[in-house]
Structures are given as structure tokens and as C-alpha cells.
Amino acid sequence: MTDNHRLSPGDTAPDFTLPDADGKDVSLSDYRGRKVIVYFYPAASTPGCTKQACDFRDNLAELNEAGIAVLGISPDKPAKLAKFRDAEGLTFPLLSDPDRAVLQQWGAFGEKKMYGKTVTGVIRSTFLVDADGTIEVAQYNVRATGHVAKLRRDLSV
């Protein structure tokens, strides 16, 4: 169905400009000069995505102290992201990619296994982009639970 191009450490991170939960445009290039975690998740307000987002929220101070910002991207519309942000007290930008163009550029949309079946959808993925816009870490098919703690260990944060 889809030929999924995956990004690897050393690749230039594809730039993007997407609306946040309030409809304000946010670009990856806004974060040049600092590291940023860009993570892709299937759907706001679902159990796994809520767990993952809350883990990022709960670890945000330590990540920020280490000079790392966080951006979450899903196909949800801004209004749904605003509801999710407000319900969970999320304090980092959630970006809307309803046409899935950015998800596809980053290799975070395509075929995946779900409950033993092959389906097409969002591939839960996390990237660390360095201050110059280069991919430092590229992780696909990450687990929602425990992922942020593992990421912090891997990054020594």
C-alpha cells in the first residue's frame, strides 16, 4: 500500500508548519538553536496517547532544563487538540496534521500491525532533532507506556 520512507540519525529533519491547538502556526524552524523532541501519535484523548502525552507533560521540566522542547503531532483537528490539552493540562504544543503530509514526510504514517492485522495509520514515532535541524534519534513503533522514561535514560536527562 505505502512505501514507507523512514528517517535515520544524520538525516535533515523535514521542516513543517502546522497549526497548534489554538490554530496558531508553529514551524520546526522556530526551534533552530535548541533540541526538540517531535513525536507522532494516532489520536488525542485515546488511552495510549493520553498516557504518552501525560508522560511528556510530567517530564517536561527536566527535558526543558536539558534544553529540549517537545512537539506532539497527530491528524486531529485543532479543536480536538485544544480539548485534549485542556482536559490533561498539557503544556507543550500539540500540532494538527489532518492531511497527514508531515506524518508521511517523517515516515510516521503507513502500514503497521495492530492486533495481528496489517492496517494503514499513524505509526507511533519519536524523533530528537538537534539544534541544527538534524535527526539525532529516530524511533518507530514506540510503546505509549514507559517510552518517555526510556527516552530520558537514552538521552541521560
N, CA, C and O of each residue as an XYZ file, in Angstrom:
628
protein
N       0.817     -1.201      0.000
C       0.000      0.000      0.000
C       0.857      1.260      0.000
O       0.775      2.067     -0.925
N       1.678      1.431      1.034
C       2.518      2.621      1.104
C       3.967      2.193      1.227
O       4.301      1.272      1.973
N       4.814      2.872      0.488
C       6.246      2.641      0.585
C       6.727      3.617      1.649
O       6.905      4.805      1.383
N       6.930      3.110      2.837
C       7.221      3.972      3.968
C       8.700      4.334      4.043
O       9.534      3.498      4.392
N       9.021      5.584      3.715
C      10.395      6.070      3.868
C      10.605      6.441      5.331
O       9.847      7.232      5.892
N      11.614      5.880      5.931
C      11.891      6.177      7.335
C      13.114      7.065      7.451
O      14.064      6.948      6.677
N      13.075      7.948      8.423
C      14.205      8.830      8.689
C      15.191      8.128      9.608
O      14.814      7.254     10.389
N      16.447      8.513      9.510
C      17.512      7.923     10.320
C      18.368      9.027     10.921
O      18.386     10.148     10.411
N      19.083      8.715     12.011
C      20.008      9.693     12.568
C      20.972     10.184     11.477
O      21.498      9.399     10.688
N      21.182     11.492     11.458
C      22.044     12.106     10.444
C      21.258     12.747      9.320
O      21.778     13.612      8.615
N      19.976     12.322      9.135
C      19.130     12.947      8.110
C      18.740     14.352      8.543
O      18.666     14.644      9.737
N      18.493     15.216      7.574
C      17.950     16.539      7.872
C      16.465     16.355      8.188
O      15.742     15.692      7.444
N      16.023     16.942      9.288
C      14.607     16.833      9.667
C      13.769     17.628      8.672
O      14.051     18.803      8.438
N      12.737     17.009      8.077
C      11.873     17.754      7.154
C      11.169     18.886      7.899
O      10.516     18.656      8.917
N      11.304     20.108      7.385
C      10.659     21.245      8.052
C       9.151     21.159      7.838
O       8.683     20.536      6.885
N       8.412     21.783      8.720
C       6.960     21.823      8.605
C       6.442     23.067      9.288
O       7.109     23.662     10.134
N       5.237     23.446      8.903
C       4.476     24.481      9.596
C       3.070     23.928      9.723
O       2.405     23.656      8.723
N       2.616     23.761     10.974
C       1.298     23.196     11.247
C       0.591     24.061     12.288
O       1.245     24.707     13.107
N      -0.752     24.076     12.259
C      -1.487     24.810     13.295
C      -1.465     24.056     14.625
O      -1.535     22.828     14.664
N      -1.366     24.825     15.712
C      -1.439     24.216     17.045
C      -2.901     24.151     17.493
O      -3.811     24.421     16.709
N      -3.112     23.794     18.747
C      -4.466     23.622     19.271
C      -5.288     24.910     19.206
O      -6.518     24.863     19.220
N      -4.612     26.060     19.134
C      -5.311     27.340     19.051
C      -5.353     27.883     17.621
O      -5.803     29.006     17.396
N      -4.883     27.082     16.652
C      -4.900     27.498     15.267
C      -3.708     28.366     14.860
O      -3.653     28.856     13.732
N      -2.753     28.556     15.777
C      -1.562     29.366     15.504
C      -0.506     28.484     14.842
O      -0.240     27.372     15.299
N       0.098     28.994     13.752
C       1.107     28.213     13.041
C       2.390     28.059     13.864
O       2.893     29.019     14.448
N       2.899     26.838     13.893
C       4.164     26.518     14.553
C       5.025     25.800     13.521
O       4.567     24.872     12.855
N       6.285     26.242     13.394
C       7.217     25.633     12.438
C       8.352     24.957     13.180
O       8.766     25.406     14.249
N       8.851     23.878     12.605
C      10.022     23.235     13.194
C      11.187     24.227     13.229
O      11.969     24.234     14.179
N      11.302     25.060     12.199
C      12.406     26.033     12.132
C      12.355     27.043     13.281
O      13.367     27.677     13.581
N      11.189     27.205     13.933
C      11.094     28.083     15.119
C      12.008     27.586     16.234
O      12.364     28.348     17.133
N      12.387     26.315     16.178
C      13.168     25.685     17.254
C      14.654     25.572     16.923
O      15.402     24.954     17.679
N      15.103     26.165     15.793
C      16.536     26.135     15.478
C      17.298     26.751     16.643
O      16.875     27.746     17.231
N      18.421     26.141     16.956
C      19.228     26.646     18.065
C      18.982     25.898     19.361
O      19.696     26.092     20.345
N      17.960     25.034     19.360
C      17.737     24.171     20.518
C      17.231     22.816     20.050
O      16.725     22.675     18.936
N      17.374     21.836     20.911
C      16.902     20.492     20.564
C      15.389     20.426     20.760
O      14.818     21.135     21.588
N      14.767     19.564     19.983
C      13.318     19.387     20.108
C      12.962     17.923     19.858
O      13.452     17.297     18.919
N      12.104     17.400     20.715
C      11.517     16.077     20.500
C      10.253     16.305     19.687
O       9.381     17.079     20.083
N      10.160     15.628     18.550
C       8.947     15.647     17.732
C       8.376     14.239     17.826
O       9.012     13.266     17.420
N       7.152     14.147     18.374
C       6.564     12.806     18.454
C       5.210     12.791     17.768
O       4.448     13.757     17.817
N       4.937     11.661     17.127
C       3.706     11.462     16.363
C       2.858     10.421     17.084
O       3.357      9.372     17.493
N       1.568     10.724     17.233
C       0.661      9.811     17.931
C      -0.653      9.721     17.164
O      -1.032     10.667     16.473
N      -1.356      8.584     17.280
C      -2.541      8.358     16.453
C      -3.737      9.272     16.719
O      -4.317      9.804     15.772
N      -4.122      9.468     17.988
C      -5.361     10.215     18.230
C      -5.426     10.768     19.653
O      -5.178     10.058     20.628
N      -5.764     12.041     19.744
C      -5.928     12.699     21.039
C      -7.043     12.023     21.833
O      -8.021     11.532     21.268
N      -6.875     12.010     23.145
C      -7.890     11.531     24.092
C      -8.148     10.028     24.046
O      -9.156      9.565     24.581
N      -7.265      9.260     23.420
C      -7.368      7.805     23.489
C      -6.438      7.352     24.619
O      -5.510      8.084     24.963
N      -6.655      6.185     25.200
C      -5.879      5.794     26.392
C      -4.357      5.833     26.213
O      -3.661      6.430     27.034
N      -3.830      5.207     25.154
C      -2.383      5.171     24.966
C      -1.809      6.556     24.702
O      -0.770      6.922     25.251
N      -2.489      7.317     23.864
C      -1.994      8.652     23.514
C      -2.075      9.597     24.710
O      -1.227     10.475     24.869
N      -3.086      9.417     25.543
C      -3.202     10.233     26.757
C      -2.066      9.894     27.714
O      -1.455     10.798     28.284
N      -1.771      8.616     27.902
C      -0.677      8.179     28.779
C       0.643      8.778     28.300
O       1.415      9.320     29.091
N       0.891      8.673     26.996
C       2.143      9.184     26.435
C       2.243     10.703     26.603
O       3.285     11.211     27.018
N       1.175     11.426     26.286
C       1.184     12.886     26.397
C       1.388     13.319     27.852
O       2.128     14.265     28.122
N       0.736     12.633     28.778
C       0.890     12.964     30.199
C       2.304     12.659     30.685
O       2.831     13.377     31.535
N       2.925     11.602     30.158
C       4.321     11.308     30.496
C       5.236     12.435     30.015
O       6.146     12.846     30.735
N       4.998     12.933     28.804
C       5.804     14.071     28.329
C       5.547     15.293     29.214
O       6.483     16.004     29.580
N       4.274     15.536     29.557
C       3.933     16.669     30.431
C       4.663     16.549     31.773
O       5.235     17.521     32.267
N       4.635     15.352     32.352
C       5.219     15.151     33.680
C       6.740     15.222     33.677
O       7.349     15.416     34.729
N       7.358     15.069     32.518
C       8.818     15.107     32.403
C       9.317     16.355     31.675
O      10.509     16.495     31.403
N       8.387     17.258     31.366
C       8.729     18.421     30.549
C       9.763     19.330     31.219
O      10.667     19.832     30.550
N       9.638     19.544     32.520
C      10.586     20.441     33.212
C      12.017     19.934     33.056
O      12.924     20.708     32.749
N      12.220     18.627     33.268
C      13.565     18.056     33.145
C      14.056     18.115     31.707
O      15.230     18.396     31.467
N      13.174     17.855     30.746
C      13.558     17.935     29.342
C      13.928     19.373     28.979
O      14.940     19.616     28.322
N      13.090     20.333     29.420
C      13.371     21.738     29.140
C      14.683     22.190     29.774
O      15.445     22.941     29.165
N      14.949     21.725     31.014
C      16.210     22.073     31.683
C      17.408     21.554     30.898
O      18.485     22.150     30.933
N      17.219     20.435     30.186
C      18.288     19.864     29.365
C      18.334     20.531     27.980
O      19.106     20.124     27.112
N      17.493     21.564     27.787
C      17.490     22.292     26.519
C      16.672     21.637     25.433
O      16.891     21.890     24.248
N      15.712     20.779     25.831
C      14.905     20.040     24.856
C      13.442     20.474     24.947
O      12.833     20.398     26.014
N      12.885     20.929     23.826
C      11.464     21.251     23.727
C      10.724     20.000     23.245
O      11.353     19.041     22.798
N       9.390     20.009     23.333
C       8.576     18.868     22.890
C       7.440     19.369     22.005
O       6.778     20.356     22.324
N       7.223     18.675     20.886
C       6.087     18.926     19.998
C       5.379     17.604     19.737
O       6.025     16.617     19.385
N       4.062     17.572     19.903
C       3.271     16.388     19.587
C       2.471     16.645     18.321
O       1.896     17.721     18.162
N       2.426     15.668     17.412
C       1.711     15.826     16.145
C       0.776     14.639     15.931
O       1.167     13.483     16.093
N      -0.478     14.952     15.561
C      -1.463     13.919     15.224
C      -2.345     14.450     14.102
O      -2.292     15.635     13.771
N      -3.163     13.565     13.513
C      -4.076     14.025     12.459
C      -5.307     14.765     12.997
O      -6.150     15.200     12.211
N      -5.423     14.914     14.311
C      -6.594     15.573     14.899
C      -6.676     17.047     14.514
O      -5.655     17.702     14.301
N      -7.892     17.555     14.430
C      -8.126     18.971     14.148
C      -7.793     19.801     15.400
O      -7.845     19.283     16.515
N      -7.451     21.093     15.216
C      -7.089     21.942     16.358
C      -8.113     21.936     17.505
O      -7.716     21.924     18.670
N      -9.404     21.944     17.206
C     -10.416     21.967     18.268
C     -10.317     20.731     19.169
O     -10.449     20.836     20.389
N     -10.085     19.573     18.568
C      -9.938     18.342     19.361
C      -8.650     18.407     20.184
O      -8.624     17.970     21.335
N      -7.572     18.958     19.589
C      -6.313     19.099     20.319
C      -6.471     20.046     21.508
O      -5.906     19.801     22.574
N      -7.231     21.120     21.336
C      -7.451     22.079     22.424
C      -8.198     21.407     23.582
O      -7.874     21.620     24.750
N      -9.195     20.600     23.242
C      -9.962     19.880     24.266
C      -9.048     18.909     25.028
O      -9.107     18.821     26.255
N      -8.203     18.185     24.282
C      -7.244     17.225     24.845
C      -6.250     17.956     25.756
O      -6.020     17.545     26.893
N      -5.669     19.040     25.243
C      -4.705     19.831     26.019
C      -5.328     20.311     27.329
O      -4.734     20.169     28.399
N      -6.523     20.875     27.234
C      -7.173     21.430     28.421
C      -7.571     20.345     29.416
O      -7.423     20.529     30.624
N      -8.073     19.217     28.918
C      -8.502     18.120     29.791
C      -7.326     17.516     30.553
O      -7.476     17.113     31.707
N      -6.154     17.450     29.913
C      -4.992     16.786     30.514
C      -3.942     17.764     31.053
O      -2.920     17.332     31.586
N      -4.180     19.066     30.924
C      -3.220     20.061     31.412
C      -1.884     19.986     30.693
O      -0.829     20.139     31.310
N      -1.930     19.751     29.379
C      -0.696     19.621     28.600
C      -0.083     21.003     28.362
O      -0.787     21.962     28.047
N       1.229     21.085     28.518
C       1.902     22.384     28.498
C       2.932     22.505     27.381
O       3.834     23.340     27.451
N       2.798     21.676     26.359
C       3.666     21.766     25.185
C       2.758     21.775     23.961
O       1.622     21.307     24.039
N       3.235     22.297     22.830
C       2.375     22.407     21.653
C       1.947     21.060     21.073
O       2.751     20.140     20.927
N       0.653     20.974     20.746
C       0.089     19.846     20.007
C      -0.261     20.390     18.634
O      -0.976     21.385     18.519
N       0.240     19.740     17.596
C       0.059     20.246     16.244
C      -0.855     19.338     15.433
O      -0.880     18.122     15.622
N      -1.606     19.960     14.522
C      -2.622     19.277     13.727
C      -2.124     19.035     12.305
O      -1.713     19.969     11.616
N      -2.164     17.775     11.871
C      -1.750     17.382     10.518
C      -2.852     16.522      9.893
O      -2.641     15.340      9.622
N      -4.054     17.129      9.660
C      -5.192     16.327      9.196
C      -4.999     15.686      7.825
O      -5.589     14.638      7.560
N      -4.189     16.282      6.945
C      -3.980     15.646      5.634
C      -2.806     14.660      5.666
O      -2.485     14.028      4.659
N      -2.175     14.540      6.835
C      -1.112     13.558      7.104
C       0.152     13.765      6.253
O       0.949     12.838      6.109
N       0.343     14.963      5.691
C       1.507     15.231      4.836
C       2.796     15.171      5.641
O       3.779     14.585      5.188
N       2.806     15.770      6.832
C       4.010     15.762      7.671
C       4.243     14.356      8.222
O       5.380     13.884      8.258
N       3.184     13.692      8.648
C       3.308     12.304      9.111
C       3.995     11.461      8.037
O       4.883     10.667      8.348
N       3.592     11.628      6.786
C       4.177     10.841      5.698
C       5.630     11.236      5.451
O       6.474     10.367      5.234
N       5.937     12.550      5.481
C       7.321     13.004      5.274
C       8.266     12.383      6.301
O       9.414     12.069      5.987
N       7.785     12.212      7.511
C       8.613     11.704      8.601
C       8.543     10.178      8.724
O       9.163      9.599      9.616
N       7.788      9.526      7.828
C       7.675      8.068      7.865
C       6.796      7.572      9.001
O       6.896      6.415      9.409
N       5.931      8.448      9.513
C       5.106      8.106     10.673
C       3.663      7.776     10.288
O       2.777      7.756     11.143
N       3.430      7.515      8.997
C       2.110      7.096      8.549
C       2.309      6.014      7.503
O       3.084      6.184      6.563
N       1.615      4.916      7.668
C       1.731      3.834      6.700
C       1.226      2.536      7.284
O       0.416      2.526      8.211
N       1.715      1.443      6.733
C       1.275      0.132      7.200
C       1.891     -0.190      8.553
O       3.067      0.072      8.808
N       1.061     -0.763      9.406
C       1.534     -1.202     10.719
C       0.699     -2.396     11.137
O      -0.371     -2.646     10.582
N       1.187     -3.120     12.104
C       0.449     -4.266     12.644
C      -0.342     -3.797     13.855
O       0.184     -3.119     14.738
N      -1.608     -4.169     13.879
C      -2.449     -3.842     15.013
C      -3.319     -5.054     15.308
O      -4.122     -5.472     14.474
N      -3.157     -5.608     16.486
C      -3.910     -6.804     16.868
C      -3.763     -7.908     15.835
O      -4.721     -8.620     15.533
N      -2.544     -8.047     15.288
C      -2.252     -9.116     14.350
C      -2.657     -8.848     12.905
O      -2.381     -9.661     12.023
N      -3.313     -7.708     12.657
C      -3.734     -7.363     11.298
C      -2.861     -6.230     10.775
O      -2.369     -5.407     11.547
N      -2.673     -6.193      9.456
C      -1.954     -5.082      8.830
C      -2.976     -3.992      8.522
O      -3.954     -4.227      7.813
N      -2.740     -2.806      9.058
C      -3.631     -1.670      8.828
C      -2.778     -0.470      8.399
O      -1.560     -0.469      8.573
N      -3.425      0.531      7.849
C      -2.732      1.770      7.495
C      -3.146      2.827      8.503
O      -4.335      3.042      8.738
N      -2.159      3.485      9.096
C      -2.474      4.502     10.084
C      -1.215      5.181     10.589
O      -0.135      5.042     10.016
N      -1.381      5.917     11.673
C      -0.258      6.622     12.292
C       0.630      5.607     13.002
O       0.149      4.768     13.765
N       1.924      5.696     12.741
C       2.917      4.856     13.406
C       3.489      5.679     14.553
O       4.149      6.694     14.327
N       3.237      5.243     15.775
C       3.712      5.998     16.944
C       5.245      6.095     16.868
O       5.952      5.090     16.944
N       5.730      7.321     16.717
C       7.150      7.546     16.450
C       7.663      8.747     17.228
O       6.913      9.677     17.525
N       8.948      8.714     17.555
C       9.580      9.810     18.294
C      10.936     10.110     17.673
O      11.696      9.212     17.310
N      11.213     11.412     17.564
C      12.472     11.881     16.997
C      13.077     12.936     17.910
O      12.361     13.722     18.531
N      14.400     12.944     17.985
C      15.103     14.051     18.624
C      15.822     14.781     17.502
O      16.648     14.204     16.796
N      15.495     16.063     17.347
C      16.110     16.910     16.333
C      17.100     17.816     17.044
O      16.755     18.461     18.035
N      18.333     17.869     16.544
C      19.340     18.695     17.222
C      19.175     20.176     16.854
O      18.314     20.529     16.048
N      19.998     21.025     17.444
C      19.883     22.473     17.292
C      20.056     22.930     15.847
O      19.603     24.016     15.484
N      20.709     22.110     15.018
C      20.932     22.462     13.615
C      19.880     21.887     12.679
O      19.949     22.101     11.469
N      18.894     21.152     13.228
C      17.835     20.587     12.393
C      18.148     19.213     11.839
O      17.558     18.791     10.845
N      19.079     18.510     12.479
C      19.449     17.164     12.049
C      18.823     16.144     13.004
O      18.787     16.357     14.216
N      18.333     15.041     12.450
C      17.768     13.967     13.276
C      18.900     13.333     14.081
O      19.891     12.865     13.520
N      18.737     13.327     15.402
C      19.729     12.704     16.283
C      19.267     11.306     16.706
O      20.068     10.378     16.809
N      17.945     11.176     16.951
C      17.337      9.900     17.346
C      16.071      9.733     16.514
O      15.286     10.671     16.379
N      15.869      8.532     15.953
C      14.648      8.215     15.208
C      14.130      6.873     15.714
O      14.788      5.844     15.559
N      12.942      6.893     16.321
C      12.359      5.661     16.876
C      10.953      5.478     16.322
O      10.109      6.368     16.431
N      10.711      4.305     15.721
C       9.402      3.976     15.174
C       8.775      2.850     15.997
O       9.471      2.061     16.635
N       7.432      2.799     15.964
C       6.681      1.757     16.671
C       7.006      1.747     18.163
O       7.178      0.687     18.765
N       7.088      2.944     18.751
C       7.373      3.015     20.187
C       6.111      2.674     20.974
O       4.996      2.788     20.464
N       6.300      2.262     22.198
C       5.171      1.969     23.083
C       4.754      3.259     23.787
O       5.594      4.095     24.119
N       3.453      3.412     24.009
C       2.957      4.614     24.682
C       3.417      4.643     26.134
O       3.812      5.690     26.646
N       3.364      3.488     26.797
C       3.697      3.413     28.218
C       5.184      3.150     28.412
O       5.743      2.216     27.836
N       5.814      3.982     29.226
C       7.218      3.781     29.548
C       8.183      4.381     28.542
O       9.396      4.362     28.752
N       7.653      4.914     27.451
C       8.512      5.436     26.394
C       9.311      6.660     26.838
O      10.504      6.758     26.552
N       8.664      7.586     27.532
C       9.353      8.822     27.933
C      10.472      8.515     28.926
O      11.547      9.110     28.851
N      10.229      7.598     29.848
C      11.270      7.216     30.814
C      12.464      6.601     30.085
O      13.612      6.897     30.414
N      12.197      5.747     29.096
C      13.283      5.142     28.322
C      14.039      6.213     27.536
O      15.268      6.200     27.475
N      13.300      7.124     26.946
C      13.915      8.213     26.188
C      14.825      9.052     27.082
O      15.933      9.417     26.688
N      14.351      9.352     28.279
C      15.174     10.130     29.220
C      16.442      9.367     29.578
O      17.515      9.962     29.673
N      16.328      8.047     29.780
C      17.529      7.250     30.062
C      18.498      7.281     28.892
O      19.702      7.471     29.064
N      17.940      7.088     27.679
C      18.787      7.094     26.475
C      19.487      8.426     26.272
O      20.622      8.467     25.797
N      18.811      9.524     26.632
C      19.373     10.870     26.433
C      20.122     11.368     27.667
O      20.662     12.474     27.662
N      20.155     10.548     28.731
C      20.784     10.943     30.003
C      20.190     12.234     30.554
O      20.920     13.116     31.004
N      18.870     12.341     30.519
C      18.166     13.530     31.050
C      17.505     13.138     32.358
O      16.854     13.967     32.993
